[in-house]
Amino acid sequence: MTITTLLNDPALLQTRAYIDGEWVAGEAAANFAVRNPASGDSIAEVASCNAADTRRAIEAAEAALPAWRALPAKQRAQILRRWFELLLQHQEDLAQILSLEQGKPLPESRGEIAYGASFIEWFAEEAKRAYGDVIPSPFGDRRLVTIKQPIGVVAAITPWNFPNAMITRKVGPALAAGCTVVVKPAAETPLSALALAVLAERAGVPAGVLNIVTGERASEIGGELTRHPAVRKLSFTGSTRIGKLLMEQCAGTVKKLGLELGGNAPFIVFDDADLDAAVQGTLASKFRNTGQTCVCANRLLVQDGVYDAFADKLAAAVRKMQVGAAHSGEVQQGPLINEKAVAKVAEHVADAVSQGAKVLTGGAPHPLGGNFYQPTVLTEVSEHMLVAHEETFGPLAPLFRFQDEADAIRLANATEFGLAAYFYSRDVGRIWRVAEAIEAGMVGINEGLISTEVAPFGGIKQSGLGREGSRYGLEDFMEIKYLCFGGLNS
Ligand SMILES: NC(=O)c1ccc[n+]([C@@H]2O[C@H](COP(=O)([O-])OP(=O)(O)OC[C@H]3O[C@@H](n4cnc5c(N)ncnc54)[C@H](O)[C@@H]3O)[C@@H](O)[C@H]2O)c1
Ligand SMILES: O=C[C@H](O)CS(=O)(=O)O
């Protein structure tokens, strides 16, 4: 299947990098292959950029900054609005591209395109609300105000698991604030990023305001983005390991940081929970994107009295899930992104079983082979197992037992991560006690799907810094300037 036969608008399939409003092959005129994770087939050959190309992109963003930041916010908002409308008009094509290069089922890809577009819509509106302050002056001869100004050139480095939304969740507020951006998408999924740039160009985003630097040499490109003095902020979404590395690299030029990192979400089922609702919440939270989201339930903590009933209900629901390639028909679980991801799931299952866990369903690679793994439920899992401390990032639901509320909170918080957490209870006192005690940036209460553009997305502890989306998201791309007007009595 060739990708262009799937598209209504084949021009959305770009394979060159986008620098200073030009589609370029890159200095070395080299390419790298983008592959379909369901089959391993090459989908396209994409420009492989190097440090020199990255410098050119940063210089283009720097040159475009004065005019873009000087544009009245309402005009920036109008351009973002047009981009949002184009994203929705081309939702099907963008979803086809996304499913082919990332593997998620088409309904999930359509959902991601709508979710990604919602950030552009939201920040088109927020652009016009970057308010300052008038501060009551303690001085008779002075007046005090603050104004908000864009941080400047932003570098954005994004992951493969949401190759559309993780870019718009950064570029939306950055452009709304008056910043210009250089994006380095994951080498696994550059086509979605390039398609976003095609539509941004059509929407009227000026040359140099948005740049897409594609390539498989992440450390070379990232080295330039994190050390170049013209870059004033790095916005990174990815693993905690790489986030820490990039933090260190940014220190030399004291860049502002936005970090959306790894997770290890607890999903707590109390004995007063609606078990059917908890099962649906688990399917939504644990198995979305075949378990490859940062906010996936990673540990299911189930109170002793309902453990067996919940385990049986969950296993029955998981067994019904269809596994297959996105374009093979109606499936709920796709392939993992690569064989390394499959190996990690297999390692977590083998480690747990070797220490006494039981396989209730799944527990082995899928008969389809390749990057497909059976959706799996393990019982009798304990906190000494790898799956208790590491983010699995795959279709594995490990069930831990707990006795009481204090035990649940202790287990839930026994991690260096603090991105998302979930719990099911119908006791209002318990809900408030647990919601306040749990160490996470976002908490789903009787709900497994919590992400939306209107709410602050982000974590605490080693899950990151800052928030994306919501009314807070624009602040993360702005500086506050304090103005003191003196001499009023002279
Ligand atoms: N908190 C969030 O919002 C969020 C969202 C999605 C994914 N994640 C996390 O990301 C991880 C999975 O995504 P991943 O495998 O793409 O993560 P990753 O950290 O390996 O890669 C993320 C991005 O960083 C780039 N990168 C890798 N090494 C680099 C280097 N040395 N210098 C510069 N760039 C480099 C990659 O090319 C990619 O673009 C998981 O831990 C997941 O929890 C977090
Ligand atoms: O995994 C990355 C995304 O942030 C997940 S979500 O779609 O924003 O919940």
XYZ file of C-alpha atoms and ligand atoms in Angstrom:
543
model
C 0.000 0.000 0.000
C 1.553 3.357 -1.000
C 0.680 6.178 1.342
C -0.361 8.648 -1.369
C -3.122 6.288 -2.535
C -4.656 6.704 0.922
C -4.750 10.513 0.761
C -7.335 12.880 -0.677
C -4.627 15.560 -0.696
C -1.287 13.877 -1.554
C 0.512 17.219 -1.049
C 0.215 16.545 2.692
C 2.866 13.864 2.303
C 6.052 15.892 2.630
C 9.454 14.192 2.969
C 11.718 17.232 3.093
C 12.501 19.325 6.162
C 10.799 22.718 6.542
C 13.249 25.537 7.244
C 12.629 29.274 6.787
C 9.508 28.623 4.740
C 11.358 26.305 2.306
C 11.103 22.526 1.829
C 14.744 21.404 1.901
C 16.702 18.170 1.485
C 19.220 19.049 4.200
C 22.900 19.933 3.801
C 24.058 16.340 3.448
C 21.249 15.499 1.017
C 20.831 12.250 2.972
C 17.585 10.474 3.862
C 16.326 8.017 6.461
C 13.530 5.474 6.179
C 10.200 5.805 7.963
C 8.651 2.395 8.537
C 5.158 1.042 9.236
C 5.448 -0.588 12.696
C 2.748 -3.123 11.746
C 4.709 -4.563 8.806
C 8.222 -3.105 8.899
C 7.664 -1.847 5.343
C 9.281 1.462 4.374
C 6.648 4.175 3.967
C 8.887 7.041 2.850
C 12.455 8.349 2.783
C 12.714 11.608 4.731
C 15.415 14.306 4.812
C 18.119 13.602 7.383
C 19.139 16.957 8.848
C 22.377 17.693 10.673
C 23.740 20.355 13.036
C 24.222 22.863 10.200
C 20.594 22.476 9.110
C 19.526 22.909 12.727
C 21.564 26.102 13.015
C 19.894 27.428 9.860
C 16.480 26.678 11.339
C 17.350 28.463 14.592
C 18.683 31.475 12.654
C 15.485 31.536 10.567
C 13.365 31.467 13.722
C 15.490 34.277 15.199
C 15.100 36.382 12.067
C 11.329 35.837 11.965
C 10.824 36.671 15.652
C 10.651 40.507 15.568
C 7.861 40.686 12.975
C 5.907 37.769 14.492
C 6.034 39.091 18.044
C 5.124 42.598 16.792
C 2.007 41.286 15.051
C -1.071 42.196 17.112
C -2.202 39.142 19.078
C -5.525 39.194 17.282
C -3.767 38.727 13.928
C -1.717 35.835 15.302
C -4.981 34.409 16.623
C -6.615 34.646 13.185
C -3.756 32.713 11.568
C -3.940 30.031 14.283
C -7.694 29.798 13.794
C -7.242 29.216 10.057
C -4.669 26.492 10.857
C -7.158 24.829 13.241
C -9.839 24.837 10.548
C -7.445 23.299 7.998
C -6.443 20.573 10.471
C -10.077 19.547 10.859
C -10.744 19.778 7.113
C -7.831 17.357 6.546
C -8.503 15.177 9.607
C -8.877 11.952 7.610
C -5.659 12.393 5.635
C -3.718 13.355 8.768
C -5.130 10.299 10.554
C -4.150 7.985 7.670
C -0.585 9.307 7.761
C -0.449 9.012 11.563
C -1.733 5.422 11.688
C 0.655 4.340 8.948
C 3.793 5.687 10.638
C 2.825 5.191 14.307
C 0.527 2.156 14.144
C -2.405 3.228 16.300
C -5.909 2.181 15.167
C -7.554 4.680 12.795
C -10.298 5.750 15.243
C -7.564 6.661 17.752
C -5.661 8.566 15.069
C -8.786 10.514 14.113
C -9.201 11.282 17.798
C -5.610 12.463 18.079
C -6.017 14.819 15.121
C -9.084 16.382 16.761
C -7.237 16.537 20.116
C -4.152 18.072 18.482
C -6.278 20.622 16.601
C -8.031 21.566 19.846
C -4.746 23.042 21.163
C -4.494 25.316 18.122
C -8.145 26.335 18.583
C -7.657 26.936 22.312
C -4.490 29.015 21.956
C -5.954 31.023 19.076
C -8.380 32.202 21.745
C -5.861 32.485 24.593
C -3.515 34.580 22.388
C -5.781 37.576 22.963
C -5.707 37.242 26.766
C -2.035 37.708 27.682
C -2.943 40.264 30.334
C -0.526 42.260 32.495
C -1.141 44.041 35.787
C -1.503 47.539 37.165
C -0.038 47.336 40.689
C -1.206 49.812 43.380
C 1.967 51.853 43.909
C 3.453 52.297 47.415
C 5.283 55.350 46.016
C 3.555 58.718 45.480
C 5.735 59.558 42.501
C 5.742 56.232 40.737
C 3.280 53.965 38.888
C 3.867 50.206 38.545
C 2.677 47.906 35.783
C 3.626 44.517 34.333
C 3.421 43.413 30.714
C 3.725 39.931 29.167
C 6.207 39.330 26.358
C 7.103 36.182 24.357
C 10.155 34.275 25.590
C 11.613 34.241 22.049
C 12.934 31.331 19.958
C 11.633 27.978 21.235
C 13.040 24.508 20.542
C 10.518 21.686 20.730
C 11.543 18.010 20.834
C 8.638 15.586 20.629
C 7.936 11.824 20.922
C 6.533 9.254 18.490
C 3.507 8.167 20.511
C 1.349 11.232 19.730
C 3.128 12.636 16.674
C 0.474 15.286 16.006
C -0.845 16.397 19.404
C 2.531 16.578 21.168
C 3.620 19.126 18.558
C 0.465 21.271 18.548
C 0.420 21.252 22.394
C 3.719 23.166 22.185
C 3.531 25.093 18.916
C 0.003 26.384 19.651
C 0.892 28.342 22.803
C 4.335 29.286 21.481
C 2.959 30.960 18.347
C 0.045 32.444 20.282
C 2.522 34.064 22.697
C 4.557 35.526 19.800
C 7.424 33.015 19.927
C 8.960 31.288 16.914
C 9.692 27.559 16.965
C 12.087 24.872 15.730
C 10.557 21.391 16.086
C 12.533 18.139 16.113
C 9.979 15.328 15.794
C 10.803 11.702 16.597
C 12.521 9.902 13.719
C 9.828 7.219 13.895
C 7.041 9.673 13.031
C 8.208 12.726 11.045
C 5.443 12.627 8.424
C 2.769 13.858 10.826
C 4.983 16.804 11.788
C 5.640 17.712 8.157
C 1.941 17.494 7.298
C 1.247 19.934 10.145
C 3.744 22.346 8.551
C 2.092 22.036 5.130
C -1.186 23.213 6.651
C 0.482 25.882 8.807
C 1.998 27.347 5.626
C -1.437 27.316 3.943
C -2.913 29.033 7.009
C -0.461 31.912 6.605
C 2.160 31.165 9.251
C 5.066 33.275 7.935
C 8.411 31.810 6.847
C 10.729 31.105 9.776
C 7.996 31.180 12.426
C 7.620 27.382 12.356
C 10.522 25.117 11.328
C 10.595 21.286 11.246
C 14.048 19.667 11.425
C 13.766 15.963 10.646
C 16.478 13.378 11.199
C 17.553 10.222 12.964
C 20.628 11.827 14.562
C 18.710 13.105 17.571
C 21.723 13.904 19.751
C 23.367 15.983 16.973
C 20.215 17.998 16.292
C 19.398 18.197 19.989
C 22.913 19.287 20.816
C 22.415 22.342 18.621
C 18.940 23.087 19.966
C 20.047 22.875 23.597
C 23.279 24.864 23.262
C 22.511 27.604 20.735
C 22.230 30.941 22.641
C 19.389 32.196 20.433
C 17.120 29.421 21.735
C 15.528 30.757 24.914
C 13.286 27.827 25.809
C 13.361 24.069 25.331
C 9.992 22.317 25.416
C 10.560 18.545 25.578
C 8.188 15.619 25.694
C 9.711 12.200 26.106
C 11.411 9.917 28.565
C 12.718 11.104 31.906
C 16.176 9.775 31.008
C 16.456 12.028 27.940
C 14.739 14.885 29.744
C 17.497 14.908 32.371
C 20.172 14.869 29.655
C 18.578 17.812 27.866
C 18.233 19.736 31.120
C 21.992 19.435 31.603
C 22.674 20.540 28.026
C 20.465 23.617 28.448
C 22.210 24.746 31.617
C 25.075 26.421 29.736
C 22.707 29.033 28.282
C 20.152 29.029 31.139
C 17.200 28.166 28.898
C 13.648 28.057 30.204
C 12.408 24.457 30.335
C 9.110 22.727 29.757
C 9.437 19.002 30.458
C 6.701 16.421 29.933
C 8.361 13.188 30.970
C 7.725 9.600 31.966
C 5.009 8.224 34.173
C 4.124 5.242 36.357
C 0.438 5.883 36.984
C -1.323 4.006 39.785
C -4.930 2.977 39.093
C -6.611 2.250 42.448
C -9.848 0.239 42.738
C -11.358 0.544 46.204
C -13.882 -1.942 47.561
C -16.686 0.625 47.194
C -15.952 1.194 43.495
C -18.357 0.553 40.624
C -16.384 -2.391 39.231
C -17.860 -2.219 35.732
C -16.967 1.469 35.524
C -13.491 0.662 36.848
C -13.021 -1.958 34.123
C -14.056 0.533 31.424
C -11.724 3.100 32.953
C -8.884 0.581 32.876
C -9.458 -0.226 29.200
C -9.442 3.508 28.404
C -6.420 4.345 30.516
C -4.268 1.227 30.222
C -4.838 0.096 26.624
C -5.171 3.405 24.746
C -2.496 3.568 22.001
C -1.702 -0.074 22.878
C -0.503 1.069 26.292
C 1.930 3.611 24.805
C 0.842 6.811 26.498
C 2.597 8.636 29.313
C -0.615 8.701 31.356
C -1.422 5.000 30.952
C -2.302 3.151 34.129
C 0.968 1.330 34.822
C 0.051 -0.357 38.129
C -3.460 -1.509 39.049
C -3.924 -1.485 42.824
C -7.069 -3.436 43.773
C -8.485 -3.734 47.288
C -8.522 -7.288 48.586
C -12.308 -7.652 48.887
C -12.942 -6.969 45.192
C -9.671 -8.266 43.733
C -10.909 -11.525 42.188
C -14.157 -10.030 40.860
C -12.348 -7.102 39.257
C -9.606 -9.343 37.813
C -12.150 -11.657 36.175
C -14.188 -8.768 34.733
C -11.079 -7.076 33.368
C -9.670 -10.264 31.812
C -12.995 -10.980 30.114
C -13.028 -7.495 28.564
C -9.365 -7.673 27.501
C -9.890 -11.020 25.769
C -12.457 -9.359 23.481
C -9.972 -6.795 22.138
C -9.037 -7.235 18.478
C -5.333 -6.907 17.649
C -4.076 -5.936 14.211
C -2.715 -3.343 11.804
C -4.564 -0.046 11.648
C -5.549 -0.585 8.011
C -6.570 -4.234 8.447
C -10.086 -3.534 9.698
C -11.684 -2.771 13.070
C -8.983 -3.282 15.712
C -8.577 -1.954 19.244
C -4.876 -2.743 19.684
C -2.150 -2.008 17.178
C 1.546 -2.906 17.064
C 4.099 -1.522 19.483
C 6.440 1.014 17.902
C 9.414 -1.337 17.533
C 10.969 -4.615 18.668
C 12.689 -2.908 21.613
C 9.259 -1.953 22.950
C 8.047 -5.561 22.549
C 11.132 -6.806 24.387
C 10.405 -4.484 27.334
C 6.848 -5.804 27.731
C 8.136 -9.387 27.493
C 10.815 -8.616 30.085
C 8.257 -7.200 32.529
C 5.981 -10.238 32.078
C 8.827 -12.746 32.456
C 10.207 -10.974 35.528
C 6.782 -10.880 37.225
C 5.958 -14.520 36.435
C 9.394 -15.622 37.654
C 8.535 -14.021 41.017
C 5.091 -15.572 41.355
C 2.706 -13.500 39.236
C 0.011 -15.382 37.290
C -1.046 -14.784 33.671
C -4.835 -14.341 33.567
C -4.856 -13.567 29.831
C -2.200 -12.850 27.169
C 1.367 -12.990 28.425
C 3.123 -13.670 25.109
C 3.835 -12.091 21.710
C 0.792 -12.094 19.413
C 0.501 -14.754 16.672
C 0.683 -11.899 14.147
C 4.363 -11.682 15.083
C 6.549 -8.619 14.546
C 5.703 -5.782 16.913
C 2.369 -7.227 18.047
C 1.936 -8.341 21.664
C -1.112 -9.922 23.281
C -3.039 -7.603 25.627
C -2.123 -9.043 29.005
C -3.491 -9.158 32.563
C -1.262 -10.412 35.397
C -2.439 -11.149 38.946
C -0.576 -11.570 42.257
C 1.898 -8.881 41.220
C 4.110 -7.465 43.971
C 6.073 -4.264 44.476
C 9.389 -6.142 44.148
C 8.825 -6.725 40.440
C 10.159 -4.540 37.584
C 6.634 -3.593 36.545
C 6.155 -1.825 39.891
C 9.015 0.612 39.262
C 9.400 0.928 35.473
C 7.033 2.384 32.885
C 6.037 -0.620 30.751
C 4.729 1.436 27.817
C 2.796 -1.535 26.439
C -0.459 -3.546 26.743
C 0.251 -5.026 30.182
C -2.151 -4.648 33.151
C -0.462 -5.859 36.380
C -2.837 -6.270 39.360
C -1.462 -5.580 42.859
C -3.460 -6.263 46.076
C -3.856 -3.793 48.923
C -5.629 -3.973 52.292
C -6.702 -0.438 53.278
C -6.574 3.221 52.197
C -3.211 3.907 53.832
C -1.727 0.879 52.058
C -3.103 2.095 48.727
C -1.633 5.574 49.140
C 1.747 4.175 50.193
C 1.886 1.868 47.189
C 0.640 4.552 44.781
C 3.253 7.081 45.892
C 6.152 4.585 45.971
C 7.634 5.903 42.714
C 9.884 8.754 41.537
C 7.240 9.618 38.943
C 4.168 11.779 39.471
C 2.369 12.409 36.197
C -1.149 10.878 36.330
C -3.065 8.770 38.855
C -6.560 7.278 38.882
C -8.884 5.851 41.495
C -12.415 4.518 41.714
C -14.504 5.064 44.835
C -17.975 6.360 45.618
C -17.231 7.587 49.120
C -16.914 11.388 49.029
C -14.719 11.514 52.136
C -12.374 8.897 50.727
C -12.318 10.712 47.363
C -11.088 13.928 48.953
C -8.584 12.186 51.242
C -7.057 10.147 48.406
C -7.123 12.998 45.843
C -5.165 15.225 48.231
C -2.720 12.504 49.342
C -1.758 11.118 45.959
C 1.495 12.481 44.425
C 0.607 13.293 40.821
C 0.013 16.314 38.601
C -3.296 14.964 37.293
C -5.836 12.675 38.998
C -8.736 10.839 37.361
C -11.524 10.121 39.853
C -13.939 7.465 38.557
C -12.552 8.362 35.104
C -9.787 6.867 32.952
C -9.653 9.509 30.191
C -8.681 12.894 31.607
C -6.669 14.753 28.948
C -8.188 17.877 27.402
C -6.830 21.149 26.038
C -8.695 23.181 28.668
C -7.012 21.563 31.686
C -3.333 21.828 32.783
C -1.348 18.782 31.629
C 1.866 17.975 33.462
C 3.568 16.153 36.293
C 5.511 16.492 39.524
C 8.619 14.758 40.851
C 10.553 13.214 37.925
C 7.601 13.444 35.530
C 8.430 16.958 34.499
C 8.269 20.732 34.844
C 5.536 23.141 33.775
C 2.066 22.648 32.328
C 0.720 22.402 28.778
C -2.766 23.370 27.619
C -5.235 25.300 29.786
C -4.939 28.995 30.688
C -1.572 28.149 32.273
C -0.073 26.894 29.005
C 0.379 30.344 27.476
C 2.250 31.597 30.568
C 4.937 28.970 29.981
C 5.909 30.739 26.746
C 5.895 34.279 28.124
C 8.062 36.477 30.329
C 6.685 39.003 32.833
C 8.262 42.461 32.544
C 7.843 44.937 35.404
C 7.702 48.641 34.423
C 8.229 51.329 37.072
C 7.143 54.817 35.914
C 8.862 57.453 38.074
C 9.145 61.214 38.177
C 5.387 61.757 38.338
C 5.768 64.791 40.585
C 8.631 66.454 38.662
N 4.576 13.594 29.826
C 4.148 13.562 28.578
O 3.332 14.397 28.127
C 4.643 12.485 27.658
C 4.006 12.340 26.437
C 4.477 11.337 25.563
C 5.548 10.521 25.921
N 6.138 10.696 27.120
C 7.223 9.828 27.537
O 8.131 9.596 26.437
C 8.632 8.263 26.505
C 8.377 7.549 25.207
O 8.664 8.383 24.100
P 10.042 8.225 23.350
O 10.492 6.800 23.317
O 9.952 8.945 22.058
O 11.016 9.046 24.326
P 12.504 9.485 24.050
O 12.887 10.298 25.217
O 13.371 8.350 23.654
O 12.422 10.458 22.742
C 11.661 11.629 22.779
C 12.249 12.603 21.759
O 13.554 12.915 22.150
C 14.454 12.689 21.080
N 15.760 12.336 21.617
C 16.196 11.130 22.042
N 17.477 11.223 22.468
C 17.852 12.524 22.304
C 19.044 13.275 22.541
N 20.131 12.688 23.056
N 19.049 14.602 22.245
C 17.956 15.202 21.722
N 16.798 14.555 21.465
C 16.753 13.233 21.763
C 13.810 11.590 20.274
O 14.307 11.600 18.950
C 12.356 12.031 20.342
O 12.132 13.052 19.394
C 7.916 7.601 27.666
O 8.713 7.663 28.821
C 6.683 8.464 27.854
O 6.184 8.404 29.165
C 5.713 11.669 28.015
O 1.419 10.231 26.062
C 1.284 11.343 25.744
C 0.053 12.165 25.778
O 0.294 13.313 26.557
C -1.124 11.397 26.265
S -2.598 12.324 26.172
O -3.247 11.984 24.873
O -2.255 13.767 26.226
O -3.399 11.891 27.315
